[in-house]
Coordinates of C-alpha atoms in Angstrom, one line a residue:
M1 CA -472.0 -4.7 -73.8
A2 CA -469.7 -2.0 -72.5
L3 CA -466.1 -2.9 -71.8
R4 CA -464.7 -2.2 -68.4
R5 CA -461.1 -2.1 -67.5
R6 CA -460.1 -3.7 -64.2
N7 CA -457.0 -3.6 -62.0
M8 CA -454.3 -6.1 -62.4
A9 CA -453.8 -8.7 -59.7
S10 CA -451.1 -8.1 -57.1
A11 CA -449.7 -11.6 -57.4
P12 CA -446.8 -13.0 -55.4
T13 CA -443.6 -11.4 -56.6
W14 CA -441.0 -14.0 -57.1
R15 CA -438.9 -11.4 -58.8
D16 CA -438.9 -9.3 -55.6
A17 CA -437.9 -12.4 -53.7
A18 CA -435.0 -12.8 -56.0
K19 CA -433.9 -9.2 -55.3
D20 CA -434.2 -9.8 -51.6
A21 CA -432.0 -12.9 -51.8
A22 CA -429.4 -11.4 -54.1
P23 CA -425.8 -11.1 -52.7
D24 CA -424.7 -7.7 -51.5
R25 CA -421.0 -7.6 -52.3
A26 CA -420.2 -5.1 -49.5
T27 CA -422.0 -6.9 -46.7
N28 CA -423.8 -10.1 -47.0
L29 CA -427.1 -11.4 -48.4
K30 CA -429.9 -8.9 -48.1
N31 CA -432.1 -11.7 -46.7
P32 CA -430.2 -13.1 -43.7
S33 CA -432.4 -16.2 -43.6
V34 CA -430.8 -17.3 -46.9
V35 CA -427.3 -17.7 -45.4
T36 CA -428.2 -18.7 -41.8
N37 CA -429.8 -21.8 -43.2
R38 CA -427.7 -24.6 -44.6
L39 CA -427.0 -24.1 -48.3
A40 CA -427.9 -27.8 -48.8
D41 CA -431.5 -26.8 -47.9
F42 CA -431.7 -25.1 -51.3
I43 CA -432.9 -27.3 -54.2
G44 CA -432.7 -27.1 -57.9
T45 CA -429.2 -28.3 -58.9
A46 CA -426.3 -30.2 -57.3
D47 CA -424.0 -27.2 -57.4
V48 CA -425.8 -25.2 -54.7
Q49 CA -423.0 -22.7 -54.0
R50 CA -422.8 -21.7 -57.7
Q51 CA -426.5 -21.5 -58.0
V52 CA -426.9 -19.2 -55.0
S53 CA -424.1 -17.0 -56.4
T54 CA -425.9 -16.4 -59.6
L55 CA -428.9 -14.9 -57.9
A56 CA -427.5 -11.4 -58.4
N57 CA -427.6 -11.5 -62.1
F58 CA -431.0 -11.4 -63.8
S59 CA -429.9 -8.6 -66.1
A60 CA -430.2 -8.9 -69.8
D61 CA -427.5 -10.6 -71.9
I62 CA -427.8 -7.9 -74.5
P63 CA -425.7 -9.5 -77.3
K64 CA -427.5 -12.8 -77.2
R65 CA -430.9 -11.1 -76.8
D66 CA -430.3 -8.9 -79.8
A67 CA -429.2 -11.9 -81.8
V68 CA -432.6 -13.5 -81.2
V69 CA -434.2 -10.2 -82.3
A70 CA -432.2 -10.4 -85.6
A71 CA -433.4 -13.9 -86.1
F72 CA -437.0 -12.9 -85.6
K73 CA -436.6 -10.2 -88.2
H74 CA -435.0 -12.6 -90.6
A75 CA -438.1 -14.8 -90.3
W76 CA -440.7 -12.1 -90.2
L77 CA -439.5 -9.9 -93.0
A78 CA -439.3 -12.9 -95.3
Y79 CA -442.8 -13.9 -94.5
E80 CA -444.0 -10.3 -94.9
R81 CA -442.3 -10.1 -98.3
D82 CA -443.6 -13.3 -99.7
A83 CA -446.8 -14.3 -97.9
M84 CA -448.2 -11.5 -95.8
G85 CA -451.6 -12.5 -94.5
D86 CA -451.3 -16.2 -95.3
D87 CA -451.7 -18.7 -92.6
E88 CA -448.4 -20.5 -93.2
Y89 CA -445.0 -19.8 -94.9
H90 CA -442.7 -21.9 -97.1
P91 CA -439.3 -20.2 -97.0
I92 CA -437.6 -22.2 -99.7
S93 CA -440.2 -21.8 -102.4
R94 CA -440.9 -18.3 -101.0
K95 CA -444.6 -18.6 -100.9
G96 CA -447.5 -18.8 -98.4
S97 CA -450.4 -21.2 -98.0
N98 CA -453.7 -21.2 -96.1
L99 CA -455.4 -23.8 -93.9
T100 CA -458.5 -23.9 -96.0
E101 CA -459.3 -23.6 -99.7
V102 CA -461.5 -20.5 -99.3
G103 CA -458.7 -18.6 -97.6
G104 CA -457.0 -18.1 -94.2
I105 CA -457.4 -15.9 -91.2
G106 CA -453.8 -14.7 -90.8
Y107 CA -452.5 -17.3 -88.4
T108 CA -448.9 -16.2 -88.7
V109 CA -449.6 -12.5 -88.4
V110 CA -451.6 -12.8 -85.2
D111 CA -449.3 -15.4 -83.7
S112 CA -446.4 -13.0 -84.1
L113 CA -447.9 -9.7 -82.9
D114 CA -447.0 -9.9 -79.2
T115 CA -443.4 -11.0 -80.0
M116 CA -442.9 -7.8 -82.0
I117 CA -444.4 -5.8 -79.2
I118 CA -442.1 -7.4 -76.6
M119 CA -439.0 -7.0 -78.8
G120 CA -439.8 -3.4 -79.5
L121 CA -440.0 -3.8 -83.3
H122 CA -442.2 -0.8 -83.8
D123 CA -442.2 -0.6 -87.6
E124 CA -442.8 -4.3 -88.2
Y125 CA -445.6 -4.2 -85.6
A126 CA -447.3 -1.2 -87.1
R127 CA -447.5 -2.9 -90.5
A128 CA -448.8 -6.1 -88.9
R129 CA -451.4 -4.2 -86.9
E130 CA -452.6 -2.4 -90.0
W131 CA -453.2 -5.8 -91.7
V132 CA -455.2 -7.0 -88.8
A133 CA -457.3 -3.9 -88.6
T134 CA -458.0 -3.6 -92.4
K135 CA -457.7 -7.1 -93.9
M136 CA -458.3 -9.7 -91.3
S137 CA -461.7 -11.4 -91.8
F138 CA -463.2 -14.3 -89.9
D139 CA -466.1 -14.6 -92.4
Q140 CA -464.6 -17.7 -93.9
D141 CA -467.0 -20.5 -95.0
A142 CA -464.6 -23.3 -94.1
Q143 CA -463.7 -25.5 -91.1
F144 CA -461.0 -24.4 -88.8
N145 CA -459.5 -26.4 -85.9
T146 CA -461.2 -25.1 -82.7
F147 CA -458.2 -25.6 -80.6
E148 CA -455.5 -24.2 -82.9
T149 CA -457.7 -21.2 -83.8
T150 CA -458.2 -20.4 -80.1
I151 CA -454.7 -20.7 -78.9
R152 CA -453.1 -19.0 -81.8
V153 CA -455.5 -16.4 -83.1
L154 CA -457.8 -15.7 -80.2
G155 CA -454.8 -16.0 -77.9
G156 CA -452.7 -13.7 -80.1
L157 CA -455.4 -11.0 -80.2
L158 CA -455.9 -11.1 -76.5
S159 CA -452.2 -10.9 -75.7
A160 CA -451.8 -8.0 -78.1
Y161 CA -454.7 -6.2 -76.3
A162 CA -453.1 -7.0 -72.9
L163 CA -449.8 -5.4 -74.0
T164 CA -451.3 -2.4 -75.9
E165 CA -454.8 -1.8 -74.6
D166 CA -455.8 -1.3 -78.2
D167 CA -459.5 -1.9 -78.4
M168 CA -459.3 -3.0 -82.0
Y169 CA -457.8 -6.3 -80.8
L170 CA -460.5 -6.8 -78.2
E171 CA -463.2 -6.3 -80.8
K172 CA -461.6 -8.8 -83.1
A173 CA -461.3 -11.2 -80.3
K174 CA -465.0 -10.9 -79.4
D175 CA -465.9 -11.5 -83.0
L176 CA -463.8 -14.6 -83.3
A177 CA -464.9 -16.0 -79.9
D178 CA -468.6 -15.6 -80.8
R179 CA -468.0 -17.6 -84.0
I180 CA -466.3 -20.3 -82.0
L181 CA -468.9 -20.6 -79.3
P182 CA -471.3 -23.0 -81.3
A183 CA -468.5 -25.6 -81.2
F184 CA -469.5 -26.1 -77.5
D185 CA -473.1 -27.0 -78.4
T186 CA -472.8 -30.7 -77.6
P187 CA -474.7 -32.9 -75.1
S188 CA -471.7 -32.9 -72.8
G189 CA -470.5 -29.4 -73.4
L190 CA -467.2 -30.7 -74.8
P191 CA -466.4 -28.6 -77.9
L192 CA -466.2 -30.2 -81.4
S193 CA -462.9 -30.4 -83.1
H194 CA -463.7 -28.0 -85.9
I195 CA -465.7 -24.8 -86.4
N196 CA -467.0 -23.2 -89.5
L197 CA -466.4 -19.5 -88.8
A198 CA -468.9 -18.2 -91.3
Q199 CA -471.7 -20.7 -90.6
R200 CA -470.9 -20.5 -86.8
K201 CA -471.4 -24.3 -86.7
G202 CA -469.3 -27.0 -85.1
Y203 CA -468.2 -30.1 -86.9
K204 CA -466.9 -33.5 -85.8
T205 CA -463.6 -34.6 -87.2
H206 CA -463.5 -37.2 -89.9
D207 CA -460.9 -39.1 -87.9
N208 CA -461.0 -40.7 -84.5
R209 CA -464.6 -41.9 -84.7
G210 CA -466.0 -38.4 -83.8
L211 CA -464.1 -38.3 -80.5
V212 CA -462.4 -35.1 -79.3
S213 CA -458.9 -34.7 -78.1
T214 CA -458.5 -34.3 -74.4
A215 CA -455.8 -31.7 -74.7
E216 CA -457.7 -29.7 -77.2
V217 CA -460.9 -29.4 -75.2
S218 CA -459.1 -28.5 -72.0
T219 CA -456.7 -25.9 -73.6
L220 CA -459.2 -23.2 -74.4
Q221 CA -459.8 -22.0 -70.8
L222 CA -457.2 -19.3 -70.4
E223 CA -458.3 -17.6 -73.5
F224 CA -462.1 -17.6 -73.0
R225 CA -461.8 -16.8 -69.2
Y226 CA -459.6 -13.8 -69.9
L227 CA -462.0 -12.6 -72.6
S228 CA -464.9 -13.0 -70.2
Y229 CA -463.0 -11.0 -67.6
L230 CA -462.4 -8.2 -70.1
T231 CA -465.9 -8.0 -71.4
D232 CA -468.0 -9.0 -68.4
N233 CA -469.6 -11.6 -70.5
D234 CA -470.1 -14.8 -68.5
V235 CA -470.9 -16.9 -71.5
Y236 CA -467.3 -17.2 -72.4
W237 CA -466.3 -18.3 -68.9
D238 CA -469.3 -20.7 -68.6
V239 CA -468.6 -22.8 -71.7
V240 CA -465.0 -23.5 -70.8
E241 CA -465.7 -24.1 -67.1
K242 CA -468.4 -26.6 -68.1
V243 CA -465.6 -28.5 -69.9
M244 CA -463.5 -28.7 -66.8
Q245 CA -466.5 -29.8 -64.7
T246 CA -467.2 -32.6 -67.1
I247 CA -463.6 -33.7 -67.0
K248 CA -463.6 -33.7 -63.2
T249 CA -466.8 -35.6 -63.0
N250 CA -465.5 -38.3 -65.4
S251 CA -461.9 -38.4 -64.2
L252 CA -460.1 -41.7 -64.1
H253 CA -459.1 -43.1 -60.7
T254 CA -455.4 -42.8 -61.5
G255 CA -455.6 -39.0 -62.0
L256 CA -454.3 -39.6 -65.6
A257 CA -456.3 -38.7 -68.7
S258 CA -456.6 -40.8 -71.9
I259 CA -456.1 -38.7 -75.0
F260 CA -459.7 -38.9 -76.3
M261 CA -463.1 -38.1 -75.0
N262 CA -466.6 -38.6 -76.2
P263 CA -468.5 -35.3 -76.8
E264 CA -471.8 -37.1 -76.5
D265 CA -471.5 -38.3 -72.9
G266 CA -468.4 -36.5 -71.8
R267 CA -466.6 -39.6 -70.8
F268 CA -463.0 -40.6 -71.5
A269 CA -462.7 -43.0 -74.4
M270 CA -460.4 -46.1 -74.3
S271 CA -457.2 -44.6 -75.8
A272 CA -453.6 -44.0 -75.0
I273 CA -452.4 -42.1 -71.9
R274 CA -449.5 -39.8 -72.5
L275 CA -447.9 -36.4 -72.0
G276 CA -447.3 -36.0 -75.7
S277 CA -449.7 -35.1 -78.5
R278 CA -453.3 -34.9 -77.5
G279 CA -452.5 -35.1 -73.9
D280 CA -449.8 -32.5 -73.1
S281 CA -451.6 -29.2 -72.5
Y282 CA -454.3 -30.8 -70.4
Y283 CA -451.8 -31.0 -67.6
E284 CA -450.3 -27.6 -68.5
Y285 CA -453.7 -25.8 -68.2
L286 CA -454.7 -27.4 -64.9
L287 CA -451.8 -25.5 -63.4
K288 CA -452.2 -22.4 -65.4
Q289 CA -455.9 -22.0 -64.6
Y290 CA -454.9 -22.1 -60.9
I291 CA -452.2 -19.4 -61.6
Q292 CA -454.4 -17.3 -63.9
T293 CA -456.9 -16.3 -61.2
N294 CA -454.2 -15.6 -58.6
F295 CA -454.4 -19.0 -56.9
S296 CA -458.0 -18.4 -55.9
E297 CA -459.6 -21.5 -57.5
K298 CA -458.5 -24.4 -55.3
V299 CA -460.3 -26.9 -57.5
Y300 CA -457.6 -26.5 -60.1
Q301 CA -454.8 -27.0 -57.6
E302 CA -456.6 -30.2 -56.5
M303 CA -457.1 -31.4 -60.1
Y304 CA -453.4 -30.5 -60.9
D305 CA -452.1 -32.4 -57.8
F306 CA -454.3 -35.4 -58.6
A307 CA -453.1 -35.5 -62.2
I308 CA -449.4 -35.0 -61.4
N309 CA -449.5 -37.7 -58.8
G310 CA -450.7 -40.0 -61.5
V311 CA -447.9 -39.0 -63.8
Q312 CA -445.3 -39.5 -61.1
N313 CA -446.8 -42.9 -60.2
F314 CA -447.2 -44.3 -63.6
L315 CA -445.4 -42.4 -66.4
I316 CA -442.1 -41.2 -64.9
K317 CA -439.3 -43.6 -65.5
K318 CA -435.4 -43.8 -65.5
S319 CA -433.3 -44.9 -68.4
Q320 CA -431.3 -48.1 -67.9
T321 CA -427.7 -46.8 -68.1
A322 CA -427.4 -43.1 -67.5
R323 CA -430.6 -43.1 -65.3
L324 CA -432.1 -40.3 -67.3
T325 CA -435.6 -39.3 -66.2
Y326 CA -438.2 -39.6 -69.0
T327 CA -441.9 -39.9 -69.5
S328 CA -443.5 -43.0 -71.0
E329 CA -446.9 -43.8 -72.5
L330 CA -449.6 -46.3 -71.6
I331 CA -451.2 -48.1 -74.5
P332 CA -454.5 -50.0 -73.8
E333 CA -454.7 -53.6 -75.2
R334 CA -456.8 -56.7 -74.8
D335 CA -455.4 -60.1 -74.2
G336 CA -456.6 -63.3 -75.7
A337 CA -459.4 -63.5 -73.1
G338 CA -460.6 -60.0 -73.8
K339 CA -459.2 -58.6 -70.6
L340 CA -457.9 -55.0 -70.7
T341 CA -454.2 -54.5 -70.1
W342 CA -451.9 -51.5 -70.3
R343 CA -448.6 -51.7 -72.1
L344 CA -445.9 -49.2 -71.0
V345 CA -444.0 -47.8 -74.0
P346 CA -440.8 -45.9 -73.4
K347 CA -441.6 -43.2 -76.0
Q348 CA -441.2 -39.4 -75.4
D349 CA -442.3 -36.7 -77.8
H350 CA -440.3 -33.5 -78.0
L351 CA -443.6 -31.9 -77.0
I352 CA -443.1 -33.3 -73.5
C353 CA -440.0 -31.1 -73.0
F354 CA -442.4 -28.3 -71.8
F355 CA -443.1 -30.5 -68.8
G356 CA -439.9 -29.9 -66.9
G357 CA -440.4 -26.2 -66.7
S358 CA -444.1 -26.7 -66.0
L359 CA -443.3 -29.0 -63.0
M360 CA -440.9 -26.5 -61.6
L361 CA -443.5 -23.7 -61.9
G362 CA -446.0 -26.0 -60.3
A363 CA -443.7 -26.7 -57.4
V364 CA -443.4 -23.0 -56.5
T365 CA -447.1 -22.4 -56.9
A366 CA -449.3 -25.4 -56.3
G367 CA -446.6 -27.1 -54.3
A368 CA -445.5 -24.1 -52.2
V369 CA -446.2 -24.0 -48.5
D370 CA -446.1 -20.2 -48.5
K371 CA -445.9 -17.7 -51.3
P372 CA -443.7 -16.1 -52.6
V373 CA -440.7 -18.4 -52.5
T374 CA -437.1 -17.5 -52.8
I375 CA -435.1 -18.0 -56.0
P376 CA -434.2 -20.8 -56.1
P377 CA -436.8 -22.2 -53.6
H378 CA -435.8 -23.4 -50.1
T379 CA -436.9 -26.9 -49.2
K380 CA -438.9 -25.6 -46.3
Q381 CA -441.0 -23.4 -48.7
L382 CA -442.2 -26.4 -50.6
S383 CA -444.4 -29.3 -49.6
A384 CA -443.1 -32.8 -50.1
I385 CA -445.0 -33.0 -53.4
G386 CA -443.5 -29.7 -54.4
Q387 CA -440.0 -30.9 -53.7
R388 CA -440.7 -34.1 -55.6
D389 CA -442.0 -32.2 -58.7
W390 CA -439.2 -29.6 -58.6
K391 CA -436.6 -32.4 -58.7
T392 CA -438.4 -34.3 -61.5
G393 CA -438.7 -31.0 -63.5
V394 CA -435.0 -30.3 -63.2
E395 CA -434.2 -33.9 -64.3
L396 CA -436.5 -33.8 -67.3
I397 CA -434.9 -30.6 -68.6
E398 CA -431.5 -32.4 -68.4
T399 CA -433.0 -35.3 -70.3
C400 CA -434.3 -33.1 -73.0
M401 CA -430.9 -31.5 -73.4
R402 CA -429.4 -34.9 -73.8
T403 CA -431.7 -35.5 -76.7
H404 CA -430.1 -32.4 -78.3
E405 CA -426.8 -34.4 -78.5
T406 CA -427.2 -35.1 -82.2
A407 CA -425.2 -34.2 -85.3
T408 CA -427.1 -30.9 -85.5
G409 CA -427.5 -30.1 -81.8
L410 CA -431.3 -30.2 -82.3
S411 CA -433.7 -32.6 -80.7
P412 CA -435.8 -35.1 -82.8
E413 CA -439.5 -35.1 -82.8
I414 CA -439.8 -38.4 -80.9
V415 CA -437.3 -40.5 -79.0
H416 CA -437.5 -43.9 -77.4
F417 CA -435.6 -45.1 -74.3
R418 CA -434.0 -48.5 -73.8
I419 CA -435.6 -51.0 -71.5
P420 CA -434.4 -54.5 -70.5
S421 CA -437.2 -56.2 -72.5
D422 CA -436.7 -54.4 -75.8
G423 CA -434.6 -57.1 -77.4
L424 CA -432.1 -54.5 -78.6
S425 CA -429.0 -55.7 -76.7
G426 CA -426.1 -56.1 -79.0
S427 CA -427.8 -54.2 -81.8
G428 CA -425.5 -51.2 -81.7
I429 CA -428.4 -49.0 -80.6
P430 CA -427.4 -46.5 -77.9
N431 CA -427.9 -47.6 -74.3
D432 CA -430.2 -44.9 -73.2
W433 CA -432.2 -43.1 -75.9
Y434 CA -432.5 -43.5 -79.7
I435 CA -434.5 -42.5 -82.7
K436 CA -436.7 -45.4 -83.7
G437 CA -436.2 -46.6 -87.3
A438 CA -433.1 -44.6 -87.9
K439 CA -430.5 -46.5 -89.9
P440 CA -427.3 -45.4 -91.7
G441 CA -428.0 -44.8 -95.4
A442 CA -431.7 -45.3 -95.0
P443 CA -434.4 -42.6 -95.4
A444 CA -435.0 -40.8 -92.2
P445 CA -438.0 -41.8 -90.1
Y446 CA -440.6 -39.2 -89.2
D447 CA -439.3 -39.3 -85.6
A448 CA -435.9 -37.8 -86.7
R449 CA -437.2 -34.4 -87.8
Y450 CA -437.0 -31.1 -86.1
I451 CA -439.8 -28.7 -86.9
L452 CA -438.6 -25.6 -85.0
R453 CA -440.4 -26.6 -81.8
P454 CA -440.2 -24.5 -78.7
E455 CA -440.8 -26.9 -75.8
T456 CA -437.2 -27.2 -74.6
V457 CA -436.5 -23.5 -74.6
E458 CA -439.9 -22.9 -72.9
S459 CA -438.6 -25.0 -70.0
L460 CA -435.2 -23.3 -70.1
F461 CA -436.9 -19.9 -69.8
I462 CA -439.0 -20.9 -66.8
A463 CA -436.1 -22.7 -65.1
Y464 CA -433.9 -19.7 -65.5
R465 CA -436.5 -17.3 -64.1
L466 CA -437.0 -19.6 -61.1
T467 CA -433.3 -20.3 -60.3
G468 CA -431.1 -17.7 -61.9
D469 CA -428.8 -20.7 -62.9
E470 CA -426.7 -19.6 -65.9
R471 CA -426.7 -23.2 -67.2
Y472 CA -430.1 -22.6 -68.6
R473 CA -429.0 -19.6 -70.6
K474 CA -426.0 -21.6 -71.8
Y475 CA -428.3 -24.4 -73.0
G476 CA -430.6 -22.0 -74.7
W477 CA -427.8 -20.3 -76.6
Q478 CA -426.6 -23.7 -77.8
I479 CA -430.0 -24.5 -79.2
F480 CA -430.3 -21.0 -80.8
Q481 CA -426.9 -21.4 -82.5
A482 CA -428.0 -24.9 -83.8
I483 CA -431.2 -23.3 -85.3
E484 CA -429.1 -20.5 -86.9
K485 CA -426.6 -23.0 -88.3
H486 CA -429.0 -25.6 -89.7
C487 CA -432.5 -24.2 -90.1
K488 CA -431.8 -20.7 -91.4
I489 CA -432.5 -20.1 -95.1
E490 CA -430.3 -17.4 -96.5
T491 CA -433.0 -15.8 -98.7
G492 CA -435.2 -15.4 -95.6
G493 CA -437.0 -17.5 -93.0
Y494 CA -436.2 -20.8 -91.3
A495 CA -437.1 -24.3 -92.3
S496 CA -437.6 -27.6 -90.6
I497 CA -435.0 -30.3 -91.0
V498 CA -435.7 -33.9 -92.0
N499 CA -433.0 -35.6 -89.9
V500 CA -431.3 -34.1 -86.9
D501 CA -428.6 -36.7 -87.1
K502 CA -427.4 -35.9 -90.6
V503 CA -425.2 -33.0 -91.8
P504 CA -425.4 -31.3 -94.1
V505 CA -429.1 -31.1 -93.4
E506 CA -432.1 -31.7 -95.7
H507 CA -434.8 -29.1 -95.3
E508 CA -438.5 -29.4 -95.4
D509 CA -440.1 -26.3 -97.0
K510 CA -442.1 -25.1 -94.0
M511 CA -441.7 -22.5 -91.2
E512 CA -444.2 -23.3 -88.4
T513 CA -446.0 -20.3 -87.0
F514 CA -444.7 -21.2 -83.5
L515 CA -441.2 -20.3 -84.5
M516 CA -442.0 -16.6 -84.1
S517 CA -444.8 -17.0 -81.5
E518 CA -443.0 -19.4 -79.2
T519 CA -439.4 -20.5 -80.0
L520 CA -437.9 -17.1 -80.6
K521 CA -440.0 -15.4 -77.9
Y522 CA -438.9 -17.8 -75.2
L523 CA -435.3 -17.4 -76.3
Y524 CA -435.6 -13.7 -76.3
L525 CA -437.1 -13.7 -72.8
L526 CA -434.4 -16.1 -71.6
F527 CA -431.8 -13.5 -72.4
E528 CA -433.9 -10.5 -71.4
D529 CA -434.1 -8.8 -68.0
N530 CA -436.5 -10.7 -65.8
S531 CA -438.6 -7.6 -65.2
V532 CA -440.1 -8.2 -68.7
L533 CA -443.2 -10.3 -68.4
P534 CA -442.4 -11.6 -64.8
L535 CA -443.9 -14.9 -63.9
D536 CA -445.7 -13.4 -60.9
K537 CA -447.7 -11.1 -63.2
Y538 CA -448.3 -13.1 -66.3
V539 CA -449.3 -16.6 -67.4
F540 CA -448.5 -17.8 -70.8
N541 CA -451.0 -19.7 -72.9
T542 CA -449.8 -22.9 -74.7
E543 CA -448.8 -20.8 -77.7
A544 CA -446.7 -18.5 -75.5
H545 CA -449.2 -15.6 -75.6
P546 CA -448.9 -13.8 -72.2
F547 CA -452.1 -12.9 -70.3
P548 CA -452.0 -10.9 -67.1
I549 CA -452.9 -12.7 -63.8
I550 CA -456.3 -11.5 -62.8
N551 CA -458.5 -11.2 -59.8
P552 CA -462.0 -12.0 -61.1
K553 CA -465.2 -11.6 -59.3
R554 CA -466.3 -15.2 -60.0
H555 CA -464.6 -18.5 -59.4
A556 CA -465.1 -22.1 -60.3
S557 CA -468.6 -23.3 -59.3
F558 CA -467.9 -27.0 -59.1

């Protein structure tokens, strides 16, 4: 099938709105409506006057931006030296490993391509491109995770194509997508958890009774839809739209989604409801599918609003002392009579820290009365739901920053929040949040680790682009400095740490691919000029791979 290039969408330009609202030192504000309305009508932070005054400065913070580039090079050059082409890197032992015994497919290389392009690392990028062009092969007779392969490898190839228009990436993306398609061959259309790329055959996971993760099946859509748009092949679009139709048909009355589904009948399975692992990106991609097609598919706005109302009604809570906003989990249980009940657990994964920025982005898109909105948005520009979600998003980011108040300045993998019924009064455990199982002198629990995750800095990037508030750059710099101090391996690369509350730190010999794909990319963009990958022109997949917002000929048919 011949490839056809199409015009990019002319999406709402929030960046232009920011310029219009920027202070003109010689006269007044360029947009007189900004100052004729009460400053209190602007939302986002308590210090409204300071926030409005920062609108003039979206220029790059060059020293900090370049420090992030240096960190990326420290990570990439070590990987390239010791493990080029391997899926994963172990910086302490200076070796690589693959996800299957028969070999890998270059997870780390492809996951890092667009970061090199964005940072202008021409030499490093050229060598990485050469590896992809000459050595990458998907003809691996082994099972790969359908979701991870899609968001990291297919997503990485597509974003590299979007930024370079190099047809080699598109051909590789088509090859990989065609090998993944058989995973969707189930009675419900929900894809199986694993795919054998050589056999082109889907496989059920050995765990979870053959069920599939809700987040995993609903976080393939941006990638396959963009590929369909580029190739005019409707098959790619059809398979992922069928997933969304199945989810909508079987949606729970609360708007929430349990974390497992049955690929046989397409129904939700009795399982936990949460915004953390296996649930998180379901909510993320409802919004991003609406954004991806330039706000033209109202069904995704409706599904997003329905889901977020459920989150607001059932999962958003306040801590008992500092009144920190956090998200909780619902665990299904049966009482002695066999009646189903739901137990609320005040547990929040670090993964959830993406949600603050996502809510703010949702507020100025799905929750906007008119588009584009000013930066920061005016209350009159947002619906009541948009105002609610913006406020919650801002508060969640502050909570996530509070979880960085550890000995290392890094946030643990999981935190719990105090509730009156927890029986911990007088135990010496902090009054608001704590790391469950952490005891002085005892081995660190799993919850205490930091594995180079990006979610907090992802929210900081979005929040800064939508407000111009320098506090978000300040927070990002604090996190970057903590990573440099505690995770950097002098011989090259960065490593996870076992306990965020203990210094000197103990390292785990692994550098996750999302350090270079997400964490350092979002930090770079936080300090870069906002004309680079503006949010009105691009939508980021869940692995931080940017795709252009598109105007497709087709739209959701359900």
